[in-house]
Short mmCIF file of N, CA and C in Angstrom, two decimals:
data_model
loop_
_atom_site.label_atom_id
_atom_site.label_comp_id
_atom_site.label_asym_id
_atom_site.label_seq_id
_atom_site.Cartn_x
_atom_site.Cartn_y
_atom_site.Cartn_z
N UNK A 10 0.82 -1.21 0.00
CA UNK A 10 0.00 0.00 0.00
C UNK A 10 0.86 1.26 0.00
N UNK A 11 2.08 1.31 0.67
CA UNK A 11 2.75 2.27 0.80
C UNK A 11 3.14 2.44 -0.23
N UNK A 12 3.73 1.34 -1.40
CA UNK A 12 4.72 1.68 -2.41
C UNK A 12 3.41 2.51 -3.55
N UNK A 13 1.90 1.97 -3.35
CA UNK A 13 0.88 2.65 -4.29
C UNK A 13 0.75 3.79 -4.01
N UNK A 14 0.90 4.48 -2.54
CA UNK A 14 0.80 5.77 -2.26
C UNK A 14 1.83 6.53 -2.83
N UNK A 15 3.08 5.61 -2.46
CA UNK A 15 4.34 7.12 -3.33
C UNK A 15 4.60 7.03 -4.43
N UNK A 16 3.62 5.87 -5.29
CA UNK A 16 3.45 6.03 -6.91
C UNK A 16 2.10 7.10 -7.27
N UNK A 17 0.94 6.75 -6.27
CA UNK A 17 0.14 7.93 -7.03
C UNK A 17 0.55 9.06 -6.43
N UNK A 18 0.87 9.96 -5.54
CA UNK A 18 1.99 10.87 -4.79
C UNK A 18 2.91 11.13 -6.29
N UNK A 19 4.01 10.58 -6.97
CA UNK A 19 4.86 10.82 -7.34
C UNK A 19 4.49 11.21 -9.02
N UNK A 20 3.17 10.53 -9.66
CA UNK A 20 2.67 10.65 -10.19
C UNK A 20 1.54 11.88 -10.14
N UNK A 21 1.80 12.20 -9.26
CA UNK A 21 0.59 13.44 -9.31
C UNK A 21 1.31 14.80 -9.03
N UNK A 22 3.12 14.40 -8.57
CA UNK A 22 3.75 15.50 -8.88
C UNK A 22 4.40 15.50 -10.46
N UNK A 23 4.34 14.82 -11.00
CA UNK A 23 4.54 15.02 -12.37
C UNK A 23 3.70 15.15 -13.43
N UNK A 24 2.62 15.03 -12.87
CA UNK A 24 1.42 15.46 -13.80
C UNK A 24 1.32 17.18 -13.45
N UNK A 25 1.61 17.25 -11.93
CA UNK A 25 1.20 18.75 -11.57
C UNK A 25 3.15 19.80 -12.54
N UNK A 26 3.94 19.30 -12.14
CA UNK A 26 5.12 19.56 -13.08
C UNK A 26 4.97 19.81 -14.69
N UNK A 27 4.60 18.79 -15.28
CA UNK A 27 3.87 18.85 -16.81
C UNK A 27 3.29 20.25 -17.13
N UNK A 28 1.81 20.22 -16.17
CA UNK A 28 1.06 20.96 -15.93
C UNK A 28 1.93 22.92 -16.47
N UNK A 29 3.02 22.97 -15.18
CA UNK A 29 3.58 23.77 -15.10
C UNK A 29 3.89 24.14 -16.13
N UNK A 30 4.82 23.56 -16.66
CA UNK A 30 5.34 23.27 -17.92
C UNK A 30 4.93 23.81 -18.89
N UNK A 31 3.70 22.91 -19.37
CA UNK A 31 2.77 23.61 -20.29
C UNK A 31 2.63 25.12 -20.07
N UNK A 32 2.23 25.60 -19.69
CA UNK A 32 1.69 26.81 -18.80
C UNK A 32 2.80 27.58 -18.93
N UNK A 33 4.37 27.36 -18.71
CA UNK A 33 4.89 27.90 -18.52
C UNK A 33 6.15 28.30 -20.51
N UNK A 34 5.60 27.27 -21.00
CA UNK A 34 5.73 27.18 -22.67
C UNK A 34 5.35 28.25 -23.17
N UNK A 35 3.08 28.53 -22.84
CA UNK A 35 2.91 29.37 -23.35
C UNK A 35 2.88 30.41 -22.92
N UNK A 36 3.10 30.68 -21.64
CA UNK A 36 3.71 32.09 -21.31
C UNK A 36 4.66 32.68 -21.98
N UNK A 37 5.77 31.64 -22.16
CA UNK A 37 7.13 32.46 -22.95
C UNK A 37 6.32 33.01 -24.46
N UNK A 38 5.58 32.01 -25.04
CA UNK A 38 5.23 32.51 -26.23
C UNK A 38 4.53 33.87 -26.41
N UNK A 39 3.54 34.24 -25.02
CA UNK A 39 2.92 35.14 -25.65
C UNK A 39 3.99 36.43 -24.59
N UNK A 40 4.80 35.93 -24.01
CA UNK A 40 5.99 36.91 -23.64
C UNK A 40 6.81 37.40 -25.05
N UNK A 41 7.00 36.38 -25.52
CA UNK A 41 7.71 36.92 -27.03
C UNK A 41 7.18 37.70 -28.32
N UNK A 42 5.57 37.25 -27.99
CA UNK A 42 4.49 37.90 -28.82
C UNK A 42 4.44 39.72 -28.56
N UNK A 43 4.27 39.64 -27.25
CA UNK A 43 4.30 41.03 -26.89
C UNK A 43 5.42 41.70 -27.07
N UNK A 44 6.82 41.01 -26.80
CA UNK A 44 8.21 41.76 -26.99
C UNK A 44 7.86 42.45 -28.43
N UNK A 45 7.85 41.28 -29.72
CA UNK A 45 7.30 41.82 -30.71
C UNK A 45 6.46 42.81 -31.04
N UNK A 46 5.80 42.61 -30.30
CA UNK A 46 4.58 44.11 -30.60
C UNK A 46 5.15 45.58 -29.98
N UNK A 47 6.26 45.52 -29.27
CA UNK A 47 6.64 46.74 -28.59
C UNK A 47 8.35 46.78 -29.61
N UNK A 48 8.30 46.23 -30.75
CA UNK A 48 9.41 46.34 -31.52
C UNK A 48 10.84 45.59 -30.52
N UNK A 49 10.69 45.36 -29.50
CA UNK A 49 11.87 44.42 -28.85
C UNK A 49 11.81 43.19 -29.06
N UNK A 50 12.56 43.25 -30.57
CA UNK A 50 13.48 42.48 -30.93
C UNK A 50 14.13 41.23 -30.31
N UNK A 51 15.12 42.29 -29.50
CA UNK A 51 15.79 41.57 -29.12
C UNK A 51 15.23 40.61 -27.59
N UNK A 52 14.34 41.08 -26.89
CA UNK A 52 13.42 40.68 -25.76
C UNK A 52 12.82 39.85 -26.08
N UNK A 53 12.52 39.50 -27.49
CA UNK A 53 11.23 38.88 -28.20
C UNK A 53 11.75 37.45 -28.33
N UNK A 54 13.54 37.59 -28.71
CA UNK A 54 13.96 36.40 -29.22
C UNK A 54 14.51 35.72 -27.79
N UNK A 55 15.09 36.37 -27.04
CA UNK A 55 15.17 35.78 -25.05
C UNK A 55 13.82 35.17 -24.86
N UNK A 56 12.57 35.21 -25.42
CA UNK A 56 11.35 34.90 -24.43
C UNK A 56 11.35 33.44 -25.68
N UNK A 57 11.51 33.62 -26.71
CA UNK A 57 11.42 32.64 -27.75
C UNK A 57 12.49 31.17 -27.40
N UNK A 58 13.26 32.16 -26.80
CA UNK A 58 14.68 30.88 -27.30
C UNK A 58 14.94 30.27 -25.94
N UNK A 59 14.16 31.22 -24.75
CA UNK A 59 13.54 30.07 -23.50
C UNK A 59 12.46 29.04 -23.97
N UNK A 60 11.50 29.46 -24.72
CA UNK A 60 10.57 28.56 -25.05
C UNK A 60 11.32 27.52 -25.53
N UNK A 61 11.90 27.35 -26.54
CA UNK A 61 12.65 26.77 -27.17
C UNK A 61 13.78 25.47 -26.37
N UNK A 62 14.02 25.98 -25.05
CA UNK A 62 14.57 25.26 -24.54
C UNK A 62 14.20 24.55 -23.48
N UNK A 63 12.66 24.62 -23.90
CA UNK A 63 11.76 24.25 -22.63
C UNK A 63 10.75 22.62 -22.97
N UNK A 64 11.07 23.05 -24.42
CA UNK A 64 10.18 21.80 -25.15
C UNK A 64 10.85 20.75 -25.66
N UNK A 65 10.79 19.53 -25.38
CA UNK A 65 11.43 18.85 -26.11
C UNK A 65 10.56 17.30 -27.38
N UNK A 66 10.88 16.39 -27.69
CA UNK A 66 10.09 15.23 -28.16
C UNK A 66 9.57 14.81 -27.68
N UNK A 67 9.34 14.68 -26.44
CA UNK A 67 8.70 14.25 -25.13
C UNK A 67 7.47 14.95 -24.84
N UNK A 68 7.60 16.51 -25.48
CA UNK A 68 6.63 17.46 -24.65
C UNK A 68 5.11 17.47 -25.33
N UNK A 69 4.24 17.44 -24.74
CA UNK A 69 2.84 17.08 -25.48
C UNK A 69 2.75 18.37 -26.64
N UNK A 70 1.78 17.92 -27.70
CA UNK A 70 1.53 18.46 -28.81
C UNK A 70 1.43 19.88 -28.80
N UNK A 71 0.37 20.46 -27.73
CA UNK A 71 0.63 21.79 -27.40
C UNK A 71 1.65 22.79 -27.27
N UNK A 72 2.80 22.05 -26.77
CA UNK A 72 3.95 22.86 -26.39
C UNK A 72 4.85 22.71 -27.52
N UNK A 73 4.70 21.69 -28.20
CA UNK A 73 5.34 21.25 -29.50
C UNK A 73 5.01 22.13 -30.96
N UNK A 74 3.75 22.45 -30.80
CA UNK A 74 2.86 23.40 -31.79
C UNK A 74 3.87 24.65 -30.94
N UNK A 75 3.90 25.07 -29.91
CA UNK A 75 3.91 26.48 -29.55
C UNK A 75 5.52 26.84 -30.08
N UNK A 76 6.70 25.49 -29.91
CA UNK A 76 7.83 25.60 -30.28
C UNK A 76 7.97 25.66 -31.45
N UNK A 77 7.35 25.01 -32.70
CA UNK A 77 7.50 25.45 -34.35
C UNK A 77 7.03 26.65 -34.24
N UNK A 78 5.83 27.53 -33.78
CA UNK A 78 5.56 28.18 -34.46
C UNK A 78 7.09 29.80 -33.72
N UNK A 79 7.29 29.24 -32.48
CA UNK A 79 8.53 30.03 -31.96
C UNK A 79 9.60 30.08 -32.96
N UNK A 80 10.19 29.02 -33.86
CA UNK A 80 10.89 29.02 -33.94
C UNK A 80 10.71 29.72 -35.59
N UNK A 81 9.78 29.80 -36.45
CA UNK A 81 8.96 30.69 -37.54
C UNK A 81 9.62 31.94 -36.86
N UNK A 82 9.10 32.12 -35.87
CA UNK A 82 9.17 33.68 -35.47
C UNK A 82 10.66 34.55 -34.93
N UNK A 83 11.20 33.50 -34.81
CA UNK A 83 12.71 33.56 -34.71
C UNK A 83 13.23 33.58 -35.45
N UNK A 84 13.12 32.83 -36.74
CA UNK A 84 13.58 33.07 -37.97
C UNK A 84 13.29 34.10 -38.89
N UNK A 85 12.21 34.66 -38.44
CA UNK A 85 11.54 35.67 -39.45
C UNK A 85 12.48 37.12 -38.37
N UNK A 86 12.96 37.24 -37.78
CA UNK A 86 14.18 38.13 -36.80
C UNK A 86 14.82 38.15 -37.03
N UNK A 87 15.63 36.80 -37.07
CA UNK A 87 16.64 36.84 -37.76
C UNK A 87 17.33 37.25 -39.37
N UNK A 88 16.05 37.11 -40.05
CA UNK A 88 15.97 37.80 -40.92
C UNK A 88 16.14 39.09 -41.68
N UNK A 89 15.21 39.61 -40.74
CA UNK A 89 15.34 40.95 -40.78
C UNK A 89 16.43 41.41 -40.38
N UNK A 90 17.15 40.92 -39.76
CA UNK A 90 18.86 41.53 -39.21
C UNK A 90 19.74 41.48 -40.88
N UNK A 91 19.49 40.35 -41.14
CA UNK A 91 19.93 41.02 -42.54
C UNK A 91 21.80 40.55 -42.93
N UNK A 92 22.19 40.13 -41.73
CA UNK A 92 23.76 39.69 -41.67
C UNK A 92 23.93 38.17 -42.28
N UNK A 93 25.16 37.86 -42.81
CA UNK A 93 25.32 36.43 -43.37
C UNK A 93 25.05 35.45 -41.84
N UNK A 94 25.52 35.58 -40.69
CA UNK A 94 25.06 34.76 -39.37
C UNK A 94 23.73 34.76 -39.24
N UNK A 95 22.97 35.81 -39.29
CA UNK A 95 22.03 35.53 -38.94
C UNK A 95 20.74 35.19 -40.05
N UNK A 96 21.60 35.17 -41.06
CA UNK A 96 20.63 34.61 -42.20
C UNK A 96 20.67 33.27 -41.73
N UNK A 97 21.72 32.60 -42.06
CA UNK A 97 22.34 31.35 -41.83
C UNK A 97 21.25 30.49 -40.17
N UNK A 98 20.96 31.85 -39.52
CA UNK A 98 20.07 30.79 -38.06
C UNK A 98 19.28 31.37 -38.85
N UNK A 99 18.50 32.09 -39.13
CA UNK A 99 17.61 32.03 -39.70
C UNK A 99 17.11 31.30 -40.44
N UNK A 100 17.64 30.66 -41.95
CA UNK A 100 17.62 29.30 -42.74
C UNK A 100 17.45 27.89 -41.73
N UNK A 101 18.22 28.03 -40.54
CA UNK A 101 18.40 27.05 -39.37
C UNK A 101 17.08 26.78 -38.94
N UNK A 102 16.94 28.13 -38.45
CA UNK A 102 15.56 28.08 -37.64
C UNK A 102 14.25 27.26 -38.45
N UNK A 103 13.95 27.72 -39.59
CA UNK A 103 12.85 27.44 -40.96
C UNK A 103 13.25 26.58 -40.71
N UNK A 104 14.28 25.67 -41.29
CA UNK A 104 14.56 24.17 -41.51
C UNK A 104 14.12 23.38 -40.48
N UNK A 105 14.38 23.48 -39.08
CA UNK A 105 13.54 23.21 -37.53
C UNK A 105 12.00 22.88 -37.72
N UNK A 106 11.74 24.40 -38.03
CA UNK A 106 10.21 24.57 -37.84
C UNK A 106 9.30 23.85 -38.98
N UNK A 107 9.99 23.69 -40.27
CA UNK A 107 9.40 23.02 -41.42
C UNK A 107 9.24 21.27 -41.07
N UNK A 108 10.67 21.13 -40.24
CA UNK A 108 10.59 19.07 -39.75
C UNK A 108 9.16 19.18 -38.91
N UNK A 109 9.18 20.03 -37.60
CA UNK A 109 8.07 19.98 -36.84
C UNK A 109 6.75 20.05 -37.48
N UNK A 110 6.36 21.25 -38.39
CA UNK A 110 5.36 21.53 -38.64
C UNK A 110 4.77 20.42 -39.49
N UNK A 111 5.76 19.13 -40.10
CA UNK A 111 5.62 18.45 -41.11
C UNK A 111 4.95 17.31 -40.36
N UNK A 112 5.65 16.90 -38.88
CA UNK A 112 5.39 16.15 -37.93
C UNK A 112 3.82 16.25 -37.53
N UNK A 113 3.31 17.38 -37.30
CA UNK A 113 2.35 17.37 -36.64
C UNK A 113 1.41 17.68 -37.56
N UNK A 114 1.43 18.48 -38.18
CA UNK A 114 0.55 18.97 -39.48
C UNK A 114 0.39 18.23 -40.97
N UNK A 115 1.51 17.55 -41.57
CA UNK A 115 1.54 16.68 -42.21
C UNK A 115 1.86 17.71 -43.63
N UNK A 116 2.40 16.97 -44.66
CA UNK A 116 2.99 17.80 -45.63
C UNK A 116 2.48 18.47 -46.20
N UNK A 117 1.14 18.65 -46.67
CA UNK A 117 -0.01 19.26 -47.18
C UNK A 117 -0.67 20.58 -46.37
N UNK A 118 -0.10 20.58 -45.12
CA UNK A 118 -0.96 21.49 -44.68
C UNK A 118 -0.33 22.62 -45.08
N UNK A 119 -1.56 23.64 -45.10
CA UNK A 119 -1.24 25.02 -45.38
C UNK A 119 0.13 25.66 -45.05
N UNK A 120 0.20 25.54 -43.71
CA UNK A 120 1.24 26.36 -42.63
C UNK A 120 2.79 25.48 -43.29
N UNK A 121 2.52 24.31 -43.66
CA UNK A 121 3.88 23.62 -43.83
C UNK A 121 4.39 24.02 -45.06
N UNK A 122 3.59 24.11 -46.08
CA UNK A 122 3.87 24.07 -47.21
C UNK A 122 4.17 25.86 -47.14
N UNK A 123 3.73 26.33 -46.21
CA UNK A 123 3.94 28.37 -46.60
C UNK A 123 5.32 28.21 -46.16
N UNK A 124 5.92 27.61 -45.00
CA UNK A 124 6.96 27.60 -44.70
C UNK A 124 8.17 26.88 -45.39
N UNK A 125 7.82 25.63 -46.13
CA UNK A 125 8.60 24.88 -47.15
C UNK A 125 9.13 25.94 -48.28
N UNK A 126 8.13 26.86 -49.03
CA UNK A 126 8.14 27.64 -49.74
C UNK A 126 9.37 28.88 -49.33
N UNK A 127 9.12 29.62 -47.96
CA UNK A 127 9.78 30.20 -47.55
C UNK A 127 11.57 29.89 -47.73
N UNK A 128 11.75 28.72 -47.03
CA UNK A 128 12.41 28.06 -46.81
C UNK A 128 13.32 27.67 -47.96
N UNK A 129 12.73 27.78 -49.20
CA UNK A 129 13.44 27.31 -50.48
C UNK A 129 13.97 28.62 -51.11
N UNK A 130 12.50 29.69 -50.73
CA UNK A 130 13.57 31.42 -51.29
C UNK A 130 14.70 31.54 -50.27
N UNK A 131 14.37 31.77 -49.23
CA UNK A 131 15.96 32.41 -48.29
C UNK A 131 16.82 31.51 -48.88
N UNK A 132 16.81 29.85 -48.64
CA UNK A 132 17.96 29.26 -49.60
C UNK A 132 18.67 30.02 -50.61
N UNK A 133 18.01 29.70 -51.63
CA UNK A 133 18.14 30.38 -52.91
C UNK A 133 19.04 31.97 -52.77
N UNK A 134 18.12 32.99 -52.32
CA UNK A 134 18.85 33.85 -52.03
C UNK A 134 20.60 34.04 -51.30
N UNK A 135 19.79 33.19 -50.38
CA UNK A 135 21.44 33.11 -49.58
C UNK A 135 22.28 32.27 -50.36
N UNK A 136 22.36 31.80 -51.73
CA UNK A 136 23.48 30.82 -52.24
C UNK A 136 23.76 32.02 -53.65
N UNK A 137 22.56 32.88 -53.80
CA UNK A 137 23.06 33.94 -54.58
C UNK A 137 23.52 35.03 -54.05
N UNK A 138 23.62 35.15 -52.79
CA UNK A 138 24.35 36.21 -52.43
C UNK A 138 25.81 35.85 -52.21
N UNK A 139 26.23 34.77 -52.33
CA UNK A 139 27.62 34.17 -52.31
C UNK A 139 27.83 33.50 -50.98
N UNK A 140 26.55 32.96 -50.24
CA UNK A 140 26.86 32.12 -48.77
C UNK A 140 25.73 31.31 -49.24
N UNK A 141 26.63 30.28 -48.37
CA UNK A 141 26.63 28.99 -48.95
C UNK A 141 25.18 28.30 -48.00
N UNK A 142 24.07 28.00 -48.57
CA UNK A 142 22.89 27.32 -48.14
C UNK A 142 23.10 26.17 -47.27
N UNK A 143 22.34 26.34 -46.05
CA UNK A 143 22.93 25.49 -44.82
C UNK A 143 22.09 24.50 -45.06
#
């Protein structure tokens, strides 16, 4: 009886942990959402690239959805910076978010295929600007 108590006990702190978790995924996201909306940039990509390190293969679909679409939005920053490095995470980032989005959404969907698309101009561009497509 004891060993069932500190399994449902131990189990109900990792459901309540999860819990957190979750919760604490999409906080960063809409922390990064707002950085964005107040033009901080750079605040936007700290709240992103915690998210980012918060989710893993393990983490339920929710938090998994919230990390592709983080990592879209990180790339689309990086972008705009406009430098051969940060093109280069940028191309990084897309390439990330295109495996995930493919995972969960499947190849056809809208969102995958806008990003596949994406994903093939910055290429392109970045191998005509004389750096080399990651």
């Amino acid at each position: 009886r004891e060993q069932q108590a500190n399994a449902t006990e131990e189990g109900s702190n990792n459901s309540r942990i999860n819990s957190t978790k979750r919760h604490l995924v999409s906080a960063m996201g809409r922390i990064g959402s707002l950085k964005l909306k107040q033009g901080d940039h750079a605040g936007a990509l700290k709240a992103y690239t915690c998210l980012l390190g918060l989710v893993d293969a393990d983490s339920p679909l929710p938090s998994r959805t919230e990390k592709a679409k983080a990592l879209v939005k990180c790339a689309t920053i990086y972008r705009q910076r406009d430098t051969t490095k940060d093109n280069e995470l940028a191309i990084a980032h897309l390439r990330e978010a295109l495996e995930m989005y493919t995972n969960i959404h499947g190849q056809n969907h809208k969102d995958t295929r806008a990003i596949e698309a994406s994903l093939k101009q910055w290429q392109a561009q970045s191998t005509k600007g004389g750096e080399q497509a990651i």
